[in-house]
mmCIF file of C-alpha atoms in Angstrom:
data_model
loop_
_atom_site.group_PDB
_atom_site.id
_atom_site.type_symbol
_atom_site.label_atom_id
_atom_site.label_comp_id
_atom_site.label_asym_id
_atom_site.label_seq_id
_atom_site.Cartn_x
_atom_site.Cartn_y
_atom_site.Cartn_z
ATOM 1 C CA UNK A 25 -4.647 11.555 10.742
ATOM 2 C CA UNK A 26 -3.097 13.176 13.776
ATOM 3 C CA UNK A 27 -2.236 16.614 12.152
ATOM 4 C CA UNK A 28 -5.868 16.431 10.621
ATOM 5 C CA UNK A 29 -7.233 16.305 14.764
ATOM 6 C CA UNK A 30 -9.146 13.369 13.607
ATOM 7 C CA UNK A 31 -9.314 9.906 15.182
ATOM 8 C CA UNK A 32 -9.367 6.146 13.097
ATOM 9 C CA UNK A 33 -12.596 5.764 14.355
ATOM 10 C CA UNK A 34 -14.061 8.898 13.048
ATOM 11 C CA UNK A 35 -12.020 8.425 9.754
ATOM 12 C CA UNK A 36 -13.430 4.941 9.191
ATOM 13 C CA UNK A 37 -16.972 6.381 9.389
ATOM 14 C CA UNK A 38 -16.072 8.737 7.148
ATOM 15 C CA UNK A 39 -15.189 6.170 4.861
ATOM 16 C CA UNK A 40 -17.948 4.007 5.651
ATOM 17 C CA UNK A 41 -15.835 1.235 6.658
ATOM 18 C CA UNK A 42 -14.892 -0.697 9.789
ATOM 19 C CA UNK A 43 -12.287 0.847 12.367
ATOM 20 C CA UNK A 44 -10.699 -2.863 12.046
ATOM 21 C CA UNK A 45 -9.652 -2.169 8.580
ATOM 22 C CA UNK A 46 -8.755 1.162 8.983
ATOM 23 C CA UNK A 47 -6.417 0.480 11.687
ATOM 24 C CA UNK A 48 -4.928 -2.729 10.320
ATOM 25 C CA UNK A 49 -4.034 -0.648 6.931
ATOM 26 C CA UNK A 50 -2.629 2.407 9.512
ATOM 27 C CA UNK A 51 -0.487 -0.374 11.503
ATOM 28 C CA UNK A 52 0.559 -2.364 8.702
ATOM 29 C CA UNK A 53 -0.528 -5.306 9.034
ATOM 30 C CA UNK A 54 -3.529 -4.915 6.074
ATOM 31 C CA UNK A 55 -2.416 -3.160 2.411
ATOM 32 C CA UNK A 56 -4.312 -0.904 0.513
ATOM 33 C CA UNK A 57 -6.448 -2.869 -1.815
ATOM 34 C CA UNK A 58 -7.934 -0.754 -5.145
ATOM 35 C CA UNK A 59 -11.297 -0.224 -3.147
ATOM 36 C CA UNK A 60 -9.371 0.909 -0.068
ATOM 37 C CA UNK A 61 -7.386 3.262 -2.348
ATOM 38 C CA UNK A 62 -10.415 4.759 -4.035
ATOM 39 C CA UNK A 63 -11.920 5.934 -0.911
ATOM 40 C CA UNK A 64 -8.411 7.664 0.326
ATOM 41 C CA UNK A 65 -8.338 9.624 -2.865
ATOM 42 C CA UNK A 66 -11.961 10.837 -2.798
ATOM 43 C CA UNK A 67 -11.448 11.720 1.111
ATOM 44 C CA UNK A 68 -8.205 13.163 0.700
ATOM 45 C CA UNK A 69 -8.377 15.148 -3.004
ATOM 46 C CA UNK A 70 -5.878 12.424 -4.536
ATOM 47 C CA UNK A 71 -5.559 10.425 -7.088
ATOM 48 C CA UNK A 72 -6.081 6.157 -6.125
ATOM 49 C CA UNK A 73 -2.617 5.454 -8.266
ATOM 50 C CA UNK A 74 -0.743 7.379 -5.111
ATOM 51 C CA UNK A 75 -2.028 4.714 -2.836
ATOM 52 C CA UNK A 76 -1.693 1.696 -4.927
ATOM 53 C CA UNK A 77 1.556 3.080 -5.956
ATOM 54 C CA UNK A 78 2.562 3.544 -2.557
ATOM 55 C CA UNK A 79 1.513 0.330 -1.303
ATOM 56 C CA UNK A 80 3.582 -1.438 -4.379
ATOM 57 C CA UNK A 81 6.330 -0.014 -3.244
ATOM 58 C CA UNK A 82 6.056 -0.698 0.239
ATOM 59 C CA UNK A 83 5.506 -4.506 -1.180
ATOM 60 C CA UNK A 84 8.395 -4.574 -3.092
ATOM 61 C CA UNK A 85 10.994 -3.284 -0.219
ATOM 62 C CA UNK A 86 9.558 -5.843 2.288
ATOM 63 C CA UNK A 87 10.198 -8.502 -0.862
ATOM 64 C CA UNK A 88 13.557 -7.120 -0.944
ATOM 65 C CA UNK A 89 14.646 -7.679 2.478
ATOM 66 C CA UNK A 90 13.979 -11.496 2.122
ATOM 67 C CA UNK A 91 15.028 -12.085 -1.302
ATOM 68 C CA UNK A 92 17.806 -14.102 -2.400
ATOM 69 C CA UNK A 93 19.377 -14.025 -5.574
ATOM 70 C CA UNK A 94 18.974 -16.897 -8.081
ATOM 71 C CA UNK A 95 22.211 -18.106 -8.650
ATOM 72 C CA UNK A 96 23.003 -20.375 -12.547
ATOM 73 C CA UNK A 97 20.252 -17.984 -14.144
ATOM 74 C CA UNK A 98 21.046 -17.417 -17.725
ATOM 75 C CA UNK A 99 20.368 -13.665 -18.783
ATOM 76 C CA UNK A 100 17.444 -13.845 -21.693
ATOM 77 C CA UNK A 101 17.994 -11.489 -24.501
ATOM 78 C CA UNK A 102 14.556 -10.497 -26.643
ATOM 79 C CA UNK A 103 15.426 -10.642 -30.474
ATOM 80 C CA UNK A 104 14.068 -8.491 -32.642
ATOM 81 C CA UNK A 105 11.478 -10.385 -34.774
#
């Protein structure tokens, strides 16, 4: 939003959503739900998938730094039917 000149507040009216939100989604500490990501596509000309996809993937590293391995896990194998 900075290199756009524009503030959270005045993005989050643009939205026509709360500056609570907004800002929790900005600092992290809210993801991007499917609603959330609909409204950043239609204000920014994308596509919703970027910022589901994005927030995925953010999910999946933070997963990653407190995941432990399963140890005595057999390896399935799919047959072919």
């Amino acid at each position: 939003l900075e290199p756009m000149e524009i503030t959270q507040s005045a993005f989050s009216k643009h939205l026509a959503g709360t500056y609570a939100k907004l800002n929790e989604i900005v600092n992290g500490h809210r993801g991007v739900t499917a609603d959330a990501a609909l409204a950043l596509g239609e204000a920014f000309d994308m596509e919703a998938e970027f910022w589901l996809n994005l927030q995925n993937q953010c999910n999946l590293w933070k997963a990653k730094q407190h995941h432990k391995p399963c140890k005595n896990i057999k390896h399935l194998t799919l047959q072919a039917a």
